């Protein structure tokens, strides 16, 4: 098994290559295992050094991956040389007889056929306005942009699969992942590229359950060449959707199709997401987008104002870029408001109007905060380590801080009790509800608690984006 030399010409028939593999596999696994797991596999295509094999379903792939990955890798390398690899194609046709190596392979795999029957429904959901051409490069997004570009040039063919882009709100994640999709289609309009927010994916899944069409739902997404899913953090707490997404992910990944994901946090920090998904998210490339630096903010403002047909003077550009720092969506918002203020009041755009606009924006800023941010601020207030809130400890001061953090999470975010519980060491929803009640009752009688909550709320608002 350890020799690595090519014994077969790679232009050969996939059937011959697979037969060669089976000869090796047979020597290395028990008879029953061989019959159960390897006989049902059919060779499908040999693409350079990539042998595509067709397997009955994704559970099959999972099992093989988990138990025979090393064996298969070694075997294919022994047969095709160092570059040899195996990818899977799912063939869900149950009526087909179990393998006959000499049997002719169907022209198209069933998964490709099922894609075609849905053709008329196909909608990419891509926004044609989000392009690489109008995505301004800066230090904070340079790596993410480069990775995104590489993926768009060779979807599924780089090691950046999945490509996982994370970062705070309004920093350009959605823009960038649309840009990848648009670029792929520009190069090859026949590609099936689909963009979805996690929310839409979840809603469709629930509808599919209700209408008994979960298989159609899965097969549809499994037939894509590129699957782009935005804000994957919203899968947290949705176990069944996670399960189905997991299978879709596997099918696409195994057959060399591209998956692109965005999130507000890196995979490891997606508490409450199934571990097997987190580990798969880390298979490819994880890259972040940081808030734009001053120069990038100026460049973005310049560029956007030009698309509106106006040229802002350097003092106005600088003023806005100095005062609006947290994200690009807000920079855009400021610019639009500035234009609106100018045209509504028939005023010239000058520094004074820019000042007024920035001030209006800052005072109307809605707080937009996450459970993690609340945890951070509460722990700063009590001078505690954040991990303590997630531990099982019943120490009085920690219980109190945890309850306050849970209370504020319920009050200030839209998260469900379940999600809140998950953020605090996997506690269940009734614990969160109990904490909320305890603090609420306390607020009626305890002045100190009142002061404490109001002071934490102040810090939250000051630091919120
Ligand atoms: P996110 O998905 O990270 O919350 P978006 O992609 O929705 O952020 O970006 C918010 C707005 O800012 C969008 O209108 C987007 O076009 C714009 N934007 C973000 N980054 C850039 C950039 N680097 N260059 C130009 N526009 C950008
Ligand atoms: Mg977004």
Coordinates of C-alpha atoms and ligand atoms in Angstrom, one line a residue:
X1 CA 0.0 0.0 0.0
X2 CA 2.8 2.4 0.6
X3 CA 4.2 2.6 -2.9
X4 CA 3.2 5.7 -4.8
X5 CA 3.6 5.1 -8.4
X6 CA 1.2 5.3 -11.2
X7 CA 0.4 1.9 -12.6
X8 CA -2.4 3.0 -14.9
X9 CA -2.5 5.5 -17.7
X10 CA -4.8 8.3 -16.6
X11 CA -6.5 8.5 -19.9
X12 CA -7.9 5.0 -19.1
X13 CA -11.5 4.1 -18.6
X14 CA -12.9 4.9 -15.2
X15 CA -14.3 1.4 -15.0
X16 CA -10.8 0.0 -15.3
X17 CA -9.4 2.4 -12.7
X18 CA -12.2 1.5 -10.2
X19 CA -11.7 -2.2 -10.8
X20 CA -8.1 -1.7 -10.0
X21 CA -9.1 0.1 -6.8
X22 CA -11.5 -2.7 -5.9
X23 CA -8.7 -5.2 -6.2
X24 CA -6.7 -3.3 -3.6
X25 CA -9.7 -2.6 -1.4
X26 CA -10.7 -6.2 -1.3
X27 CA -7.4 -7.1 0.1
X28 CA -7.7 -4.6 2.9
X29 CA -11.3 -5.0 4.3
X30 CA -13.4 -7.9 5.5
X31 CA -15.5 -9.7 2.9
X32 CA -18.8 -8.4 4.3
X33 CA -17.6 -4.8 4.5
X34 CA -16.5 -5.1 0.9
X35 CA -19.8 -6.3 -0.3
X36 CA -21.8 -3.8 1.7
X37 CA -19.9 -0.6 1.1
X38 CA -17.8 -1.0 -2.0
X39 CA -19.8 -3.2 -4.4
X40 CA -22.7 -0.7 -4.6
X41 CA -20.3 2.0 -5.8
X42 CA -20.1 2.7 -9.5
X43 CA -17.4 4.4 -11.4
X44 CA -18.8 7.5 -13.1
X45 CA -16.1 9.5 -14.8
X46 CA -12.4 10.0 -14.8
X47 CA -11.5 13.7 -15.0
X48 CA -7.7 14.0 -15.1
X49 CA -6.7 12.4 -11.9
X50 CA -10.0 12.7 -10.3
X51 CA -12.1 9.5 -10.2
X52 CA -15.7 10.4 -9.7
X53 CA -17.6 7.5 -8.2
X54 CA -21.4 7.2 -7.9
X55 CA -22.9 6.2 -4.6
X56 CA -26.5 5.6 -3.6
X57 CA -27.0 8.4 -1.0
X58 CA -25.3 10.8 1.3
X59 CA -25.4 8.6 4.3
X60 CA -23.4 6.2 2.3
X61 CA -20.8 8.9 1.6
X62 CA -20.7 9.9 5.2
X63 CA -20.1 6.3 6.3
X64 CA -17.4 5.8 3.7
X65 CA -15.7 9.0 4.6
X66 CA -15.7 8.3 8.3
X67 CA -14.5 4.7 8.0
X68 CA -12.6 4.3 4.8
X69 CA -11.3 7.7 3.9
X70 CA -7.6 6.7 4.5
X71 CA -8.0 3.5 2.6
X72 CA -9.6 5.1 -0.4
X73 CA -7.1 7.9 -0.5
X74 CA -4.2 5.5 -0.4
X75 CA -5.8 3.2 -2.9
X76 CA -6.5 5.9 -5.5
X77 CA -2.9 7.3 -5.1
X78 CA -1.5 3.8 -5.6
X79 CA -3.5 3.4 -8.8
X80 CA -3.3 6.9 -10.3
X81 CA -0.2 8.3 -8.6
X82 CA 0.2 11.1 -6.0
X83 CA -2.3 13.4 -7.8
X84 CA -5.1 10.8 -7.7
X85 CA -8.2 11.6 -5.9
X86 CA -11.8 10.5 -5.5
X87 CA -14.9 12.5 -5.4
X88 CA -18.5 11.3 -5.0
X89 CA -21.6 11.7 -7.0
X90 CA -24.9 10.8 -5.4
X91 CA -27.2 8.6 -7.4
X92 CA -30.5 8.3 -5.6
X93 CA -32.1 6.0 -8.0
X94 CA -33.1 3.0 -5.8
X95 CA -34.4 0.9 -8.7
X96 CA -31.0 0.5 -10.2
X97 CA -29.5 -2.9 -9.8
X98 CA -26.5 -3.1 -7.5
X99 CA -23.2 -2.8 -9.2
X100 CA -22.0 -4.6 -12.1
X101 CA -18.6 -3.2 -12.9
X102 CA -18.9 -4.0 -16.6
X103 CA -22.3 -2.4 -16.9
X104 CA -22.4 0.8 -18.9
X105 CA -22.6 4.0 -17.0
X106 CA -25.6 6.2 -17.6
X107 CA -24.9 9.4 -19.6
X108 CA -26.0 11.6 -16.8
X109 CA -26.2 11.0 -13.1
X110 CA -29.7 11.2 -11.6
X111 CA -28.6 14.2 -9.5
X112 CA -27.9 16.1 -12.7
X113 CA -31.3 15.0 -14.1
X114 CA -33.2 16.2 -11.1
X115 CA -31.5 19.6 -11.4
X116 CA -32.9 19.9 -14.9
X117 CA -36.5 19.2 -14.0
X118 CA -36.4 22.2 -11.7
X119 CA -34.8 24.4 -14.4
X120 CA -37.8 26.6 -15.0
X121 CA -37.9 27.6 -11.3
X122 CA -34.3 28.6 -11.1
X123 CA -33.6 32.0 -9.7
X124 CA -30.1 33.0 -8.6
X125 CA -31.3 35.7 -6.2
X126 CA -28.1 37.6 -7.0
X127 CA -28.0 41.4 -6.8
X128 CA -26.4 42.5 -10.0
X129 CA -25.2 45.7 -8.3
X130 CA -22.8 43.9 -5.9
X131 CA -19.7 43.4 -8.0
X132 CA -15.9 43.2 -7.5
X133 CA -15.6 46.3 -9.7
X134 CA -17.4 48.5 -7.1
X135 CA -16.0 46.8 -4.0
X136 CA -13.3 49.1 -2.6
X137 CA -10.2 47.4 -1.4
X138 CA -8.8 48.3 2.0
X139 CA -6.7 46.8 4.7
X140 CA -9.7 45.4 6.5
X141 CA -11.1 43.5 3.6
X142 CA -8.0 42.7 1.5
X143 CA -7.7 39.1 2.3
X144 CA -11.4 38.3 2.2
X145 CA -11.6 40.0 -1.2
X146 CA -8.6 38.2 -2.6
X147 CA -10.0 34.8 -1.4
X148 CA -13.4 35.7 -2.9
X149 CA -11.8 36.6 -6.2
X150 CA -9.8 33.4 -6.3
X151 CA -13.0 31.4 -5.7
X152 CA -14.9 33.3 -8.4
X153 CA -12.2 32.4 -10.9
X154 CA -12.1 28.7 -10.1
X155 CA -15.2 27.8 -8.1
X156 CA -14.9 24.4 -6.4
X157 CA -11.4 24.0 -7.7
X158 CA -9.4 25.8 -4.9
X159 CA -8.8 24.6 -1.4
X160 CA -11.1 27.5 -0.3
X161 CA -14.1 25.3 -0.1
X162 CA -16.1 26.3 1.8
X163 CA -15.1 29.9 1.8
X164 CA -16.2 31.3 5.1
X165 CA -16.3 35.1 5.5
X166 CA -17.1 36.6 8.8
X167 CA -17.2 40.1 10.3
X168 CA -19.5 42.7 11.9
X169 CA -22.5 44.3 10.3
X170 CA -22.2 46.6 7.3
X171 CA -18.7 45.7 6.5
X172 CA -19.3 44.2 3.0
X173 CA -19.9 40.5 3.5
X174 CA -23.1 40.3 1.6
X175 CA -21.6 42.5 -1.2
X176 CA -18.6 40.3 -1.5
X177 CA -20.4 37.0 -1.7
X178 CA -22.8 38.3 -4.3
X179 CA -19.8 39.6 -6.2
X180 CA -18.5 36.0 -6.3
X181 CA -21.7 34.7 -7.7
X182 CA -22.0 37.4 -10.3
X183 CA -18.5 36.8 -11.5
X184 CA -19.0 33.1 -11.8
X185 CA -22.0 33.7 -13.9
X186 CA -20.3 36.3 -16.0
X187 CA -17.6 33.8 -16.9
X188 CA -20.1 30.9 -17.4
X189 CA -23.8 31.8 -17.6
X190 CA -24.7 28.1 -17.6
X191 CA -23.5 27.6 -14.0
X192 CA -26.1 27.1 -11.4
X193 CA -25.3 29.7 -8.7
X194 CA -27.7 30.4 -6.0
X195 CA -27.7 33.0 -3.2
X196 CA -29.9 32.7 -0.1
X197 CA -30.0 34.2 3.3
X198 CA -30.1 31.6 6.1
X199 CA -33.6 32.9 7.0
X200 CA -34.9 32.2 3.6
X201 CA -33.3 28.8 3.6
X202 CA -34.9 28.0 6.9
X203 CA -38.3 29.2 5.9
X204 CA -38.2 27.1 2.7
X205 CA -37.1 24.1 4.7
X206 CA -40.1 24.5 7.1
X207 CA -42.4 24.9 4.1
X208 CA -40.9 21.8 2.6
X209 CA -41.7 19.9 5.8
X210 CA -45.2 21.1 5.8
X211 CA -45.8 20.1 2.2
X212 CA -44.0 16.8 2.5
X213 CA -41.3 17.8 -0.1
X214 CA -38.2 17.8 2.0
X215 CA -36.5 15.5 -0.6
X216 CA -37.2 17.9 -3.4
X217 CA -35.9 20.7 -1.3
X218 CA -32.6 18.9 -0.6
X219 CA -32.2 17.6 -4.1
X220 CA -32.7 21.1 -5.5
X221 CA -29.9 22.6 -3.5
X222 CA -27.7 19.5 -4.0
X223 CA -27.9 20.2 -7.7
X224 CA -26.3 23.6 -7.5
X225 CA -22.8 24.3 -8.8
X226 CA -22.3 27.1 -6.2
X227 CA -24.3 27.6 -3.1
X228 CA -24.0 30.9 -1.3
X229 CA -25.6 31.3 2.1
X230 CA -25.5 34.5 4.0
X231 CA -25.6 35.0 7.8
X232 CA -25.2 31.3 8.6
X233 CA -25.2 32.3 12.4
X234 CA -29.0 32.2 12.1
X235 CA -28.9 28.4 11.9
X236 CA -28.1 28.3 15.6
X237 CA -31.0 26.7 17.4
X238 CA -32.5 25.2 14.3
X239 CA -31.4 21.6 14.6
X240 CA -33.4 20.0 11.8
X241 CA -32.5 22.7 9.3
X242 CA -28.9 22.2 10.4
X243 CA -29.2 18.4 9.7
X244 CA -30.5 18.9 6.2
X245 CA -28.0 21.6 5.5
X246 CA -25.3 19.2 6.6
X247 CA -26.3 16.7 4.0
X248 CA -26.5 19.3 1.3
X249 CA -23.1 20.6 2.3
X250 CA -21.6 17.1 2.1
X251 CA -23.0 16.3 -1.3
X252 CA -21.9 19.6 -2.8
X253 CA -18.4 19.5 -1.2
X254 CA -17.8 15.9 -2.2
X255 CA -18.6 16.5 -5.8
X256 CA -16.3 19.5 -5.9
X257 CA -19.0 22.2 -6.0
X258 CA -18.4 25.5 -4.3
X259 CA -19.9 26.6 -1.0
X260 CA -19.7 30.2 0.2
X261 CA -20.8 31.2 3.7
X262 CA -21.0 34.4 5.6
X263 CA -21.4 34.9 9.4
X264 CA -21.0 37.5 12.1
X265 CA -18.5 35.2 13.9
X266 CA -15.8 32.7 13.1
X267 CA -17.0 29.1 13.0
X268 CA -15.5 28.2 16.4
X269 CA -17.6 30.9 18.1
X270 CA -20.9 29.8 16.7
X271 CA -22.1 28.4 20.0
X272 CA -25.1 26.2 19.7
X273 CA -24.3 25.1 16.1
X274 CA -23.8 21.4 15.6
X275 CA -20.1 20.5 16.0
X276 CA -20.0 18.5 12.8
X277 CA -21.1 21.7 10.9
X278 CA -18.5 23.8 12.7
X279 CA -15.8 21.4 11.8
X280 CA -16.8 21.3 8.1
X281 CA -16.9 25.1 8.0
X282 CA -13.3 25.0 8.8
X283 CA -12.3 22.6 6.0
X284 CA -11.8 25.4 3.5
X285 CA -10.7 29.0 4.2
X286 CA -12.0 31.2 7.0
X287 CA -11.3 34.9 6.5
X288 CA -12.6 38.0 8.2
X289 CA -13.5 41.5 7.2
X290 CA -12.4 44.3 9.6
X291 CA -13.9 47.8 9.9
X292 CA -12.5 50.1 7.2
X293 CA -9.6 52.3 8.1
X294 CA -9.6 56.1 7.5
X295 CA -8.2 55.9 4.0
X296 CA -10.7 53.2 3.0
X297 CA -13.5 55.2 4.4
X298 CA -12.4 58.2 2.3
X299 CA -12.1 56.0 -0.8
X300 CA -15.6 54.6 -0.3
X301 CA -17.2 58.0 0.3
X302 CA -15.5 59.3 -2.8
X303 CA -16.5 56.4 -4.9
X304 CA -20.1 56.4 -3.7
X305 CA -20.6 60.1 -4.1
X306 CA -19.3 59.9 -7.6
X307 CA -21.9 57.2 -8.4
X308 CA -24.5 59.8 -7.3
X309 CA -22.9 62.3 -9.7
X310 CA -21.4 64.6 -7.0
X311 CA -17.9 65.5 -6.0
X312 CA -17.4 66.1 -2.3
X313 CA -14.6 68.5 -1.2
X314 CA -11.7 67.0 0.8
X315 CA -12.9 68.8 4.1
X316 CA -16.3 67.2 3.8
X317 CA -14.9 63.7 3.0
X318 CA -12.5 64.0 5.9
X319 CA -15.2 65.2 8.3
X320 CA -17.5 62.3 7.5
X321 CA -14.7 59.7 7.5
X322 CA -13.6 61.0 10.9
X323 CA -17.0 60.9 12.5
X324 CA -18.5 57.8 11.0
X325 CA -16.2 55.0 11.7
X326 CA -17.9 51.7 12.5
X327 CA -19.2 50.5 9.2
X328 CA -19.7 51.1 5.5
X329 CA -23.5 50.8 5.5
X330 CA -23.5 53.8 7.8
X331 CA -21.1 55.8 5.6
X332 CA -23.5 55.1 2.7
X333 CA -26.5 56.1 4.9
X334 CA -24.8 59.4 5.8
X335 CA -24.1 60.2 2.2
X336 CA -27.6 59.6 1.1
X337 CA -29.0 61.7 4.0
X338 CA -26.6 64.5 3.1
X339 CA -27.9 64.4 -0.5
X340 CA -31.4 64.4 0.7
X341 CA -30.9 67.2 3.1
X342 CA -29.3 69.3 0.4
X343 CA -32.0 68.7 -2.2
X344 CA -35.0 68.9 0.2
X345 CA -33.8 72.2 1.6
X346 CA -32.4 73.5 -1.6
X347 CA -29.0 73.9 0.0
X348 CA -25.5 73.6 -1.2
X349 CA -23.5 70.6 0.2
X350 CA -20.9 72.2 2.5
X351 CA -19.1 71.4 5.7
X352 CA -21.9 72.8 7.8
X353 CA -24.5 70.6 6.2
X354 CA -22.2 67.6 6.6
X355 CA -21.9 68.4 10.3
X356 CA -25.6 68.7 10.7
X357 CA -26.2 65.4 8.9
X358 CA -23.6 63.5 10.9
X359 CA -25.1 64.9 14.1
X360 CA -28.6 63.8 13.1
X361 CA -27.3 60.3 12.3
X362 CA -25.5 59.9 15.6
X363 CA -28.4 61.0 17.7
X364 CA -30.9 58.7 15.9
X365 CA -28.5 55.8 16.0
X366 CA -30.6 52.8 17.1
X367 CA -28.9 50.4 19.4
X368 CA -28.0 47.2 17.7
X369 CA -26.5 44.8 20.0
X370 CA -25.7 41.1 20.3
X371 CA -25.8 38.7 23.2
X372 CA -22.0 38.4 23.0
X373 CA -21.7 42.2 23.3
X374 CA -24.0 42.2 26.3
X375 CA -22.0 39.5 28.0
X376 CA -18.8 41.5 27.4
X377 CA -20.2 44.7 28.9
X378 CA -21.8 42.9 31.9
X379 CA -18.5 41.1 32.6
X380 CA -16.6 44.4 32.3
X381 CA -19.0 46.0 34.8
X382 CA -18.6 43.2 37.3
X383 CA -14.9 42.6 36.5
X384 CA -15.5 39.0 35.7
X385 CA -14.0 36.6 33.1
X386 CA -16.6 36.0 30.4
X387 CA -16.2 32.3 30.5
X388 CA -17.4 32.3 34.1
X389 CA -20.9 33.2 32.9
X390 CA -20.9 30.0 30.8
X391 CA -19.7 27.7 33.5
X392 CA -21.9 25.7 35.8
X393 CA -20.8 27.6 38.9
X394 CA -23.4 28.8 41.4
X395 CA -21.3 31.4 43.1
X396 CA -23.6 34.3 44.1
X397 CA -21.9 37.1 42.2
X398 CA -21.6 35.0 39.1
X399 CA -25.2 33.9 39.2
X400 CA -26.2 37.5 39.6
X401 CA -24.1 38.7 36.6
X402 CA -25.4 35.8 34.5
X403 CA -29.0 36.7 35.3
X404 CA -28.5 40.3 34.4
X405 CA -26.8 39.4 31.2
X406 CA -29.7 37.0 30.3
X407 CA -32.3 39.7 31.3
X408 CA -30.6 42.3 29.1
X409 CA -30.3 39.8 26.2
X410 CA -34.1 39.2 26.4
X411 CA -34.8 42.9 26.6
X412 CA -32.5 44.2 24.0
X413 CA -32.1 41.6 21.4
X414 CA -34.5 39.6 19.2
X415 CA -33.0 36.3 20.2
X416 CA -35.2 33.5 21.4
X417 CA -35.0 32.2 25.0
X418 CA -33.4 29.1 23.6
X419 CA -30.7 31.0 21.8
X420 CA -30.0 33.1 24.8
X421 CA -29.7 30.0 26.9
X422 CA -27.2 28.5 24.5
X423 CA -25.0 31.5 24.8
X424 CA -24.8 31.0 28.5
X425 CA -23.3 27.5 28.6
X426 CA -26.2 25.7 27.0
X427 CA -28.8 26.5 29.6
X428 CA -32.4 25.8 28.7
X429 CA -35.1 28.4 28.0
X430 CA -36.8 28.0 31.4
X431 CA -33.5 29.1 33.1
X432 CA -33.5 32.3 31.0
X433 CA -37.1 32.9 31.8
X434 CA -36.4 32.5 35.5
X435 CA -33.5 34.9 35.3
X436 CA -35.5 37.5 33.5
X437 CA -38.3 37.3 36.1
X438 CA -35.8 37.5 39.0
X439 CA -34.2 40.6 37.6
X440 CA -37.6 42.2 36.8
X441 CA -38.9 41.6 40.3
X442 CA -35.6 42.9 41.8
X443 CA -35.9 46.1 39.8
X444 CA -39.1 47.0 41.7
X445 CA -37.5 46.9 45.1
X446 CA -33.7 47.2 44.7
X447 CA -32.3 50.6 44.0
X448 CA -28.8 49.3 43.6
X449 CA -29.9 46.8 41.0
X450 CA -31.7 49.6 39.2
X451 CA -28.6 51.7 39.1
X452 CA -26.5 48.8 38.0
X453 CA -28.8 48.0 35.0
X454 CA -29.1 51.5 33.9
X455 CA -25.3 52.0 34.0
X456 CA -24.8 48.8 32.0
X457 CA -27.4 49.9 29.5
X458 CA -25.6 53.2 29.1
X459 CA -22.3 51.5 28.4
X460 CA -24.1 49.3 25.9
X461 CA -25.6 52.2 24.0
X462 CA -22.3 54.1 24.0
X463 CA -20.4 51.3 22.4
X464 CA -23.1 50.0 20.1
X465 CA -22.9 50.3 16.4
Ligands
LIG1 P1 -22.7 43.1 5.7 O1 -23.3 42.0 4.8 O2 -21.3 42.8 6.1 O3 -23.5 43.5 6.8 P2 -23.1 44.6 3.2 O4 -22.4 43.8 2.3 O5 -24.5 44.6 3.3 O6 -22.5 44.3 4.7 O7 -22.5 46.1 3.0 C1 -23.2 47.3 3.5 C2 -23.2 48.3 2.4 O8 -21.9 48.8 2.2 C3 -23.6 47.8 1.0 O9 -24.4 48.7 0.3 C4 -22.3 47.5 0.3 O10 -22.4 47.7 -1.1 C5 -21.4 48.6 0.9 N1 -20.0 48.2 1.0 C6 -19.5 47.4 1.9 N2 -18.2 47.2 1.7 C7 -17.9 47.9 0.6 C8 -16.6 48.1 -0.1 N3 -15.5 47.6 0.3 N4 -16.7 48.9 -1.2 C9 -17.9 49.5 -1.6 N5 -19.0 49.3 -0.9 C10 -19.0 48.5 0.1
LIG2 MG1 -25.0 41.0 5.2

